[in-house]
PDB file of C-alpha atoms in Angstrom:
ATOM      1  CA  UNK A  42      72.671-143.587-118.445  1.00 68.00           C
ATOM      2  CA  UNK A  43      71.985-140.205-120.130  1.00 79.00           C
ATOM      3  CA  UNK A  44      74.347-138.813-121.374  1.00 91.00           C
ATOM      4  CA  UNK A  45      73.219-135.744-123.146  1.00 94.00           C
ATOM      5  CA  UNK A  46      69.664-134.214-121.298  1.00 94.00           C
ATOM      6  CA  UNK A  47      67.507-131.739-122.219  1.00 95.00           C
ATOM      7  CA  UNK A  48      65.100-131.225-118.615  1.00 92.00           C
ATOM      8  CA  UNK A  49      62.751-129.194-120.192  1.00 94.00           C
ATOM      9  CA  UNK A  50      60.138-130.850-122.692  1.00 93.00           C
ATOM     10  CA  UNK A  51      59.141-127.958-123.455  1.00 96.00           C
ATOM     11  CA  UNK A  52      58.837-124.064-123.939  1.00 97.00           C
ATOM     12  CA  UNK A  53      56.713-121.869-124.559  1.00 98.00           C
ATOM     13  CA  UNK A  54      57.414-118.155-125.739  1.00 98.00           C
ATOM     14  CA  UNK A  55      55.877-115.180-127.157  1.00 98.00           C
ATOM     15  CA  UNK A  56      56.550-114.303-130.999  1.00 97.00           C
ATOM     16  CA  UNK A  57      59.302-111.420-130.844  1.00 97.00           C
ATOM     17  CA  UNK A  58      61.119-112.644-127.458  1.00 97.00           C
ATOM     18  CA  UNK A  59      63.896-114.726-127.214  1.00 98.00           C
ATOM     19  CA  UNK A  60      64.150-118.436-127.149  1.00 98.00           C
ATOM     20  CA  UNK A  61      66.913-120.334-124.827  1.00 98.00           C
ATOM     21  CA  UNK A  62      66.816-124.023-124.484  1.00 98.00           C
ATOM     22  CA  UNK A  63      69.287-125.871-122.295  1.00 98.00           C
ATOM     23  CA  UNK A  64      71.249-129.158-122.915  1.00 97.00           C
ATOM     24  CA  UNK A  65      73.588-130.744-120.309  1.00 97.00           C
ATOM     25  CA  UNK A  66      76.013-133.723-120.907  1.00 97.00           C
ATOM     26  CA  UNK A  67      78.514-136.110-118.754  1.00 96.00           C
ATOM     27  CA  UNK A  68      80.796-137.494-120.933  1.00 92.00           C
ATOM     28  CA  UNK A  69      84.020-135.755-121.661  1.00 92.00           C
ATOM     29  CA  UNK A  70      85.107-137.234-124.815  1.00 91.00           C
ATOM     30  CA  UNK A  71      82.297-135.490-126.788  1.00 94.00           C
ATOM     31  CA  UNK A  72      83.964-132.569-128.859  1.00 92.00           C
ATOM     32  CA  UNK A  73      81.643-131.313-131.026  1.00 95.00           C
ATOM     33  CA  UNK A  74      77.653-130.035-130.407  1.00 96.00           C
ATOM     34  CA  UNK A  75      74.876-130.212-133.142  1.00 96.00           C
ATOM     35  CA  UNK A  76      71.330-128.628-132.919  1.00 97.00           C
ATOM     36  CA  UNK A  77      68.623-130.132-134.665  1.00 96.00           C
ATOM     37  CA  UNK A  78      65.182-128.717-135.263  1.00 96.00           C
ATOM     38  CA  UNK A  79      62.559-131.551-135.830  1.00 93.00           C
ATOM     39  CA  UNK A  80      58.507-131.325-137.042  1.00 92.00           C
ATOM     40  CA  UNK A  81      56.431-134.230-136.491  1.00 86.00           C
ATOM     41  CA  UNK A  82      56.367-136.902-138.943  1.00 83.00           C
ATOM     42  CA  UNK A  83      59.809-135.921-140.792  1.00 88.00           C
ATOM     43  CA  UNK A  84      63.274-136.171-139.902  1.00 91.00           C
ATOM     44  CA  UNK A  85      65.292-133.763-137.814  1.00 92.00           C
ATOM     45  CA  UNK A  86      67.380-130.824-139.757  1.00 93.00           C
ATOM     46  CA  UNK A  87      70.460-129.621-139.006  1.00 93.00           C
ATOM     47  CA  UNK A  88      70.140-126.213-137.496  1.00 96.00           C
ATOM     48  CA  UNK A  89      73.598-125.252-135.547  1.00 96.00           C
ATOM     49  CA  UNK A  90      77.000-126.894-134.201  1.00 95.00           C
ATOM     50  CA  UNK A  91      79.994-126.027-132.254  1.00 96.00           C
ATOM     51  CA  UNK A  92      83.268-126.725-131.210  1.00 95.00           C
ATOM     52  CA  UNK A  93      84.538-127.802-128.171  1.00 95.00           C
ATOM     53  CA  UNK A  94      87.455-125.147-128.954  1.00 95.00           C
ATOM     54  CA  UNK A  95      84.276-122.348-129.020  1.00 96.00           C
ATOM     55  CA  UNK A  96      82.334-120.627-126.865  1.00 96.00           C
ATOM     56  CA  UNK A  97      79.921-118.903-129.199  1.00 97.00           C
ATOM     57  CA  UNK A  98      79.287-119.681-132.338  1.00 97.00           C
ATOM     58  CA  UNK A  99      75.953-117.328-134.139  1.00 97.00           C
ATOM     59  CA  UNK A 100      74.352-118.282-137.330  1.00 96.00           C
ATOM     60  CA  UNK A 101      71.275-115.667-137.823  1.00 97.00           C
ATOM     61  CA  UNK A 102      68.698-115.978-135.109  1.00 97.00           C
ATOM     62  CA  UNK A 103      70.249-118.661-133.984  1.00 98.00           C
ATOM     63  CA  UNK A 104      73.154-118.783-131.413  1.00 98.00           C
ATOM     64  CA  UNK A 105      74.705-121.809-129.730  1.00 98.00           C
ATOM     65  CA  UNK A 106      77.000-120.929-126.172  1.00 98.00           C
ATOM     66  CA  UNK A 107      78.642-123.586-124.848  1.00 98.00           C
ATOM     67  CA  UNK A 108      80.420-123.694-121.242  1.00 97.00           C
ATOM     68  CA  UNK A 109      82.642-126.531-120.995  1.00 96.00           C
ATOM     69  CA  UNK A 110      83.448-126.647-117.503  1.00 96.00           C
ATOM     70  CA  UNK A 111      79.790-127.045-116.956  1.00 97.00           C
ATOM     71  CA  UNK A 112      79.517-129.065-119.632  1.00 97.00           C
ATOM     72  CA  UNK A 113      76.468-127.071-120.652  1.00 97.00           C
ATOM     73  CA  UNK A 114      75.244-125.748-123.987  1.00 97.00           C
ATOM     74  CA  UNK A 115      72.255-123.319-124.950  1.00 98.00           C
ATOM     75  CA  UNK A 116      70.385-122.398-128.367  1.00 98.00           C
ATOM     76  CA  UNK A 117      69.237-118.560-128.121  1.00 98.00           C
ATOM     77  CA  UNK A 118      66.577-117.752-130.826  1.00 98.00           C
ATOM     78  CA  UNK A 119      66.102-114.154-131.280  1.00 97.00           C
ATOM     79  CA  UNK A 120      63.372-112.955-132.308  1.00 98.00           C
ATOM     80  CA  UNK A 121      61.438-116.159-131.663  1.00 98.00           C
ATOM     81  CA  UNK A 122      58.917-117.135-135.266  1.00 97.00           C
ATOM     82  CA  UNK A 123      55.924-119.220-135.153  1.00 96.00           C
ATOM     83  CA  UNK A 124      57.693-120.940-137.630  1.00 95.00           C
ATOM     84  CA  UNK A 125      60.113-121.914-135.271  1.00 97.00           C
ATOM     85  CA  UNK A 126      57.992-124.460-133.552  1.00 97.00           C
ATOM     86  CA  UNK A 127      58.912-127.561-133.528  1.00 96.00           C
ATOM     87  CA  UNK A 128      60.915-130.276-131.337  1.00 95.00           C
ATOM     88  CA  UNK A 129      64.717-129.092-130.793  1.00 97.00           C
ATOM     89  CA  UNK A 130      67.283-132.103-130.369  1.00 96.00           C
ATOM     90  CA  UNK A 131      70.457-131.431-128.825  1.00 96.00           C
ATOM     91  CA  UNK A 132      73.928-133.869-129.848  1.00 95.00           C
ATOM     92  CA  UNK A 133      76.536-134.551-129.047  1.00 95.00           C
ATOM     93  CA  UNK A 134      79.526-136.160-131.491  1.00 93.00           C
ATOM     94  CA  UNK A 135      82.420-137.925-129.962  1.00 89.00           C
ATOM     95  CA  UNK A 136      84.981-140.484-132.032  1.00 84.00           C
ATOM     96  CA  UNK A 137      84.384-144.304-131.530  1.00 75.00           C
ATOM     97  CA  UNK A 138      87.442-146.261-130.928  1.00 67.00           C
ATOM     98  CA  UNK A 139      87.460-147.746-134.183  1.00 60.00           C
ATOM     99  CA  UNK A 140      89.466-145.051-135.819  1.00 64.00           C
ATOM    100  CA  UNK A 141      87.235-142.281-137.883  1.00 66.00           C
ATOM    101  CA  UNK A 142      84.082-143.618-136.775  1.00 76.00           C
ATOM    102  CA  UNK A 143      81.704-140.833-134.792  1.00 82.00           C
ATOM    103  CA  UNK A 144      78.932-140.947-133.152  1.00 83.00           C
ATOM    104  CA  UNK A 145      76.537-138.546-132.165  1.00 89.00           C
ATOM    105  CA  UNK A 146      74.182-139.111-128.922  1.00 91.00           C
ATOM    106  CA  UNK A 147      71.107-136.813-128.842  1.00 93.00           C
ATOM    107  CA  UNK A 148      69.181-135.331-125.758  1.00 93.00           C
ATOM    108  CA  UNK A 149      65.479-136.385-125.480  1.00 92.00           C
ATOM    109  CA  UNK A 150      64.333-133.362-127.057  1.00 94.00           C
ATOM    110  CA  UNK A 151      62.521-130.048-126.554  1.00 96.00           C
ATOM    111  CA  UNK A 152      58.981-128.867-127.773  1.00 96.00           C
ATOM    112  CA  UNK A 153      59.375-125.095-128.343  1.00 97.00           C
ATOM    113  CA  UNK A 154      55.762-123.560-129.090  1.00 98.00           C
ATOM    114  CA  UNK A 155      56.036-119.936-130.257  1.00 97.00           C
ATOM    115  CA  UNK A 156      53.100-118.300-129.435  1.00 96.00           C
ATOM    116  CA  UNK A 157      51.986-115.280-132.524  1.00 91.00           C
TER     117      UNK A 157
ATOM    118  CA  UNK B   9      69.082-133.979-155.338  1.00 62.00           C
ATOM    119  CA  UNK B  10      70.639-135.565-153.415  1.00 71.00           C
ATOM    120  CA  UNK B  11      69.360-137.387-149.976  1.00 92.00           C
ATOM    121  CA  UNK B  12      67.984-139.739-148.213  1.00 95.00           C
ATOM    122  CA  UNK B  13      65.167-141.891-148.938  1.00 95.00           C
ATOM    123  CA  UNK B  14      63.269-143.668-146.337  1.00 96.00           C
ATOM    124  CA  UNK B  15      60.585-146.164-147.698  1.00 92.00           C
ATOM    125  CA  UNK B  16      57.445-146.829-146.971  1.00 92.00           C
ATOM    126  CA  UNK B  17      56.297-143.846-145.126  1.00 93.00           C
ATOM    127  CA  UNK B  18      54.282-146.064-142.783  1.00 94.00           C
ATOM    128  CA  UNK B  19      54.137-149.610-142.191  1.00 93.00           C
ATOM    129  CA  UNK B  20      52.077-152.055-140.317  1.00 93.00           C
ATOM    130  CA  UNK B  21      52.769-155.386-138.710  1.00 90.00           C
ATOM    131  CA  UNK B  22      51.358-158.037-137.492  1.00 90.00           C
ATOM    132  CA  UNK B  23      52.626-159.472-133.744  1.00 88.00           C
ATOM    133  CA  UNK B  24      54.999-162.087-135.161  1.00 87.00           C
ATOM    134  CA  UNK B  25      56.004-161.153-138.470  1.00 91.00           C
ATOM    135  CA  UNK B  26      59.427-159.622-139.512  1.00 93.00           C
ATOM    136  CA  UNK B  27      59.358-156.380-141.391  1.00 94.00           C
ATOM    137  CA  UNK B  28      62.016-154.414-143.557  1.00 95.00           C
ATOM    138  CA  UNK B  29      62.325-150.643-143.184  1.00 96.00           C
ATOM    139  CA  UNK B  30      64.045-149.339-146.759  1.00 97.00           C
ATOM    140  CA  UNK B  31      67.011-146.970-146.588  1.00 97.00           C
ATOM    141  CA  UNK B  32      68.599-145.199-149.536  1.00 97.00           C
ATOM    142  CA  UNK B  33      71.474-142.346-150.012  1.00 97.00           C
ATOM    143  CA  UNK B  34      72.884-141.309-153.190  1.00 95.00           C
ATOM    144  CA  UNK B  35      75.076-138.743-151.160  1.00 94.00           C
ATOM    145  CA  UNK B  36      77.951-140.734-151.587  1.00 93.00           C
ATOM    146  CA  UNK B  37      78.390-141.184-148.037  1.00 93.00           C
ATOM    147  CA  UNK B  38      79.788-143.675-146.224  1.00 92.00           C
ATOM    148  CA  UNK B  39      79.084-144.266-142.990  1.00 93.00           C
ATOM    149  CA  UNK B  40      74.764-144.823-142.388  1.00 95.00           C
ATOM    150  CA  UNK B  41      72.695-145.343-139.123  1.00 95.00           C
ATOM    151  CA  UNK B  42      69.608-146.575-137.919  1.00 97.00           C
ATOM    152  CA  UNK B  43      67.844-144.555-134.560  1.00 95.00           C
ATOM    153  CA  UNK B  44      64.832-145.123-132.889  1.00 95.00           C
ATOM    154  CA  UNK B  45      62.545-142.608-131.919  1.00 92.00           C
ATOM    155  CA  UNK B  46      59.655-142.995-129.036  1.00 90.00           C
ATOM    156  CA  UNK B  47      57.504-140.310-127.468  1.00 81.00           C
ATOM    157  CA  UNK B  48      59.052-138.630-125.084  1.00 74.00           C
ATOM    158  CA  UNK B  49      62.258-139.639-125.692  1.00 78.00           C
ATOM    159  CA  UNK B  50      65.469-138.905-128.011  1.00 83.00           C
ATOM    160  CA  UNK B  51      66.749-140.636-130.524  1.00 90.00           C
ATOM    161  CA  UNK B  52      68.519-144.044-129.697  1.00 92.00           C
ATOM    162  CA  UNK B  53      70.801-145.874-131.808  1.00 92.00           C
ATOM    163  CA  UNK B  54      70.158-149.487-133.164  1.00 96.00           C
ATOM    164  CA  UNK B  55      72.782-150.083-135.824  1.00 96.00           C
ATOM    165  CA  UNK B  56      75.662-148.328-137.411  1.00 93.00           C
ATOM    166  CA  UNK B  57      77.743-148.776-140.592  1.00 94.00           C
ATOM    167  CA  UNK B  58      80.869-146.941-141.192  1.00 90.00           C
ATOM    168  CA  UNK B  59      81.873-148.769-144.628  1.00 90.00           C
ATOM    169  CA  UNK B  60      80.498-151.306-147.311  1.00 94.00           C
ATOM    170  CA  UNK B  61      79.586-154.823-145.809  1.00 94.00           C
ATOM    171  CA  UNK B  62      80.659-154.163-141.942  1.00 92.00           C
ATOM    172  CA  UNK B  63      78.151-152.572-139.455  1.00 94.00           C
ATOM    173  CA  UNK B  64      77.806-152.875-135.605  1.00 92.00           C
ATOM    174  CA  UNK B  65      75.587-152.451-132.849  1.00 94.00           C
ATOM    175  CA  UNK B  66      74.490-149.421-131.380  1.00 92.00           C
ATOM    176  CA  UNK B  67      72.467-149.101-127.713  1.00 90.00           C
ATOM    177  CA  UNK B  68      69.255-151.326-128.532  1.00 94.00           C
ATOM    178  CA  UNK B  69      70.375-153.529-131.245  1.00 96.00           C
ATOM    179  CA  UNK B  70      68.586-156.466-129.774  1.00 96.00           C
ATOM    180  CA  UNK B  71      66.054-157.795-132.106  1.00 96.00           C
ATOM    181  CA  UNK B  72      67.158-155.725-135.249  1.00 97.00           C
ATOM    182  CA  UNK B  73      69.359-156.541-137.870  1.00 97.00           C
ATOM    183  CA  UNK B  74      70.831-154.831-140.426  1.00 98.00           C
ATOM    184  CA  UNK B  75      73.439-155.669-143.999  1.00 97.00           C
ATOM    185  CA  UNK B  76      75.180-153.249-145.745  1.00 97.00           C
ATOM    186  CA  UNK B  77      75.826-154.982-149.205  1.00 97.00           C
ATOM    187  CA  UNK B  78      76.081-151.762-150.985  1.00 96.00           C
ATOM    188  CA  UNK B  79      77.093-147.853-150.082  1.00 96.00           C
ATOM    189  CA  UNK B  80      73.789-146.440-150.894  1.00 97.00           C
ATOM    190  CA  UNK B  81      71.587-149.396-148.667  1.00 97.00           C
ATOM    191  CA  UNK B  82      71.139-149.744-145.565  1.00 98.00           C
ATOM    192  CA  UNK B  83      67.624-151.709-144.499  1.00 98.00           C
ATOM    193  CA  UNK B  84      67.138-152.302-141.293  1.00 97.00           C
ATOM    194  CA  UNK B  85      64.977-155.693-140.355  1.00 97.00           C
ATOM    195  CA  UNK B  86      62.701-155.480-137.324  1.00 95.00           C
ATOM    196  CA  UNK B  87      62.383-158.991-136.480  1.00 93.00           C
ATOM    197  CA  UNK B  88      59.801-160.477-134.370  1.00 88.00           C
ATOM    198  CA  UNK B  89      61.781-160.877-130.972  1.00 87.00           C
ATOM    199  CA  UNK B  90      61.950-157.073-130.823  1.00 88.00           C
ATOM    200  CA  UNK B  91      59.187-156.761-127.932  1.00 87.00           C
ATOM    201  CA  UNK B  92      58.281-152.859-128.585  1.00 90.00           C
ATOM    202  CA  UNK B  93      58.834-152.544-132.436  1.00 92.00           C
ATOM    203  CA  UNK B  94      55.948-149.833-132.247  1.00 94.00           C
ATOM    204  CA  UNK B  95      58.116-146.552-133.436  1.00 94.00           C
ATOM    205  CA  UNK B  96      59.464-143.706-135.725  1.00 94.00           C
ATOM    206  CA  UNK B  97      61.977-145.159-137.279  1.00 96.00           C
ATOM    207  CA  UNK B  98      65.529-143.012-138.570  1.00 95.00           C
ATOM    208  CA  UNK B  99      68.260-143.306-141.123  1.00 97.00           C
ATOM    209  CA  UNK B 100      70.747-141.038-141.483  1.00 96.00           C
ATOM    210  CA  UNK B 101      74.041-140.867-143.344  1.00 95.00           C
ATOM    211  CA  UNK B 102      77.085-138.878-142.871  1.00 92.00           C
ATOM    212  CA  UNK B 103      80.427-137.725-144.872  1.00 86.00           C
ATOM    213  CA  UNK B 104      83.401-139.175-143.493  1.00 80.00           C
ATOM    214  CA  UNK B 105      84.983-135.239-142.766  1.00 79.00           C
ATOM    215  CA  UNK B 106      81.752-133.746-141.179  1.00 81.00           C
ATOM    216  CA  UNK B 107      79.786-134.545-137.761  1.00 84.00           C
ATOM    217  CA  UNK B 108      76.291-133.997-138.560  1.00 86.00           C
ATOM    218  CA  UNK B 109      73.871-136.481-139.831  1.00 90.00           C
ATOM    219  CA  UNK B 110      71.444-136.032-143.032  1.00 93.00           C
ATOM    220  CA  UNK B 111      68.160-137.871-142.306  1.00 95.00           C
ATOM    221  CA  UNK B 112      65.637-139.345-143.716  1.00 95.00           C
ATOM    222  CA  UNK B 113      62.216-138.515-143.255  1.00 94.00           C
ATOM    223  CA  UNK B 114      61.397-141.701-141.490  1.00 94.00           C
ATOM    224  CA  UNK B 115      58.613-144.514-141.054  1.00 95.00           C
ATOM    225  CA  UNK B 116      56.628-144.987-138.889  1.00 94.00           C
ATOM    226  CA  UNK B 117      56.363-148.565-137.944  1.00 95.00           C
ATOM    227  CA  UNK B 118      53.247-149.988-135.811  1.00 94.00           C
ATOM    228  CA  UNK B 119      52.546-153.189-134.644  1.00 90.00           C
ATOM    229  CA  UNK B 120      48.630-154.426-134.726  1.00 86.00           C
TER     230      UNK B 120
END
């Protein structure tokens, strides 16, 4: 059972144009959304997070929206770099039942390719 | 600086044989996890450790084990009734008021 999924493998776009990958999840009881940006061989880096109070939240190029009631989140890159290539993981952090324990639950990943 | 340090970079193993995958913080953090990573696919968890000498089981624990005898160590033993132990292997830690992970840069662990 997925619970976090990211349908598209993977994206192509032209250097200059925006970026938008999609990440869906089930489970209500996550409450907090992480981006992570991943090259092969090495482990991912944090890139973005929100709330599940937010909406929006914008960090330079990068810009997470989340919808709740879809239970759907985006990362918008504008202006897409070549540099930006790389495998984009989408989590999601909920608390375990053992008191301040988390957990975070990541999407299968997608392979953005930013063409110069 | 401070991280975390995920030894060796690569590792080979022969059908059979256990193998230990080396984790280290000195981030002071306390809670550490193991995930694996397969083409195609995200990263799953295998073990978790919120404190000092307790950890539990994450979604595909089965033929792993773990100990966590001190905060900064966490190895993670891929035994030999794991059936697909060919993967990137993950550590990360995390501070106790945030809910993002640091990583490691990983192994990769392949079975010949």
């Amino acid at each position: 059972d997925q619970q976090v999924k990211q349908n598209s493998p993977s994206l192509s776009v032209q250097e200059g144009r925006i970026s938008i990958l999609n990440c869906d999840y089930t489970n209500s009881m996550f409450d907090y959304f992480l981006w992570y940006k991943k090259y092969p061989a090495e482990g991912p880096t944090f890139l973005i997070s929100i709330s599940s109070i937010k909406d929006k939240n914008e960090d330079g190029r990068f810009t997470v929206f989340l919808n709740k009631s879809a239970k759907h989140l985006s990362l918008h890159i504008v202006p897409s770099q070549p540099g930006d290539s790389a495998v984009y993981f989408c989590a999601a952090s909920r608390t375990l039942s053992s008191g301040s324990a988390r957990q975070l639950t990541f999407g299968s990943g997608t392979q953005l390719t930013v063409l110069p | 600086d401070g991280g975390i340090t995920q030894s060796p970079k690569y590792l080979f193993r022969k059908e059979g044989q256990n193998v230990t995958l080396s984790c280290e913080q000195n981030l002071n953090h306390d809670a550490m996890y193991w995930y694996r990573q397969d083409p195609g696919q995200g990263l799953r968890l295998i073990y978790y450790s919120q404190i000092v000498n307790d950890f539990q089981k994450g979604d595909i624990a089965e033929g792993y084990s773990v100990s966590r005898e001190k905060k900064e160590s966490f190895p993670l033993t891929v035994t030999s009734a794991q059936k697909n132990p060919t993967a990137f292997y993950l550590c990360a830690s995390r501070e106790t008021a945030n809910y993002g992970y640091t990583f490691g840069s990983g192994t990769r662990l392949t079975v010949v």
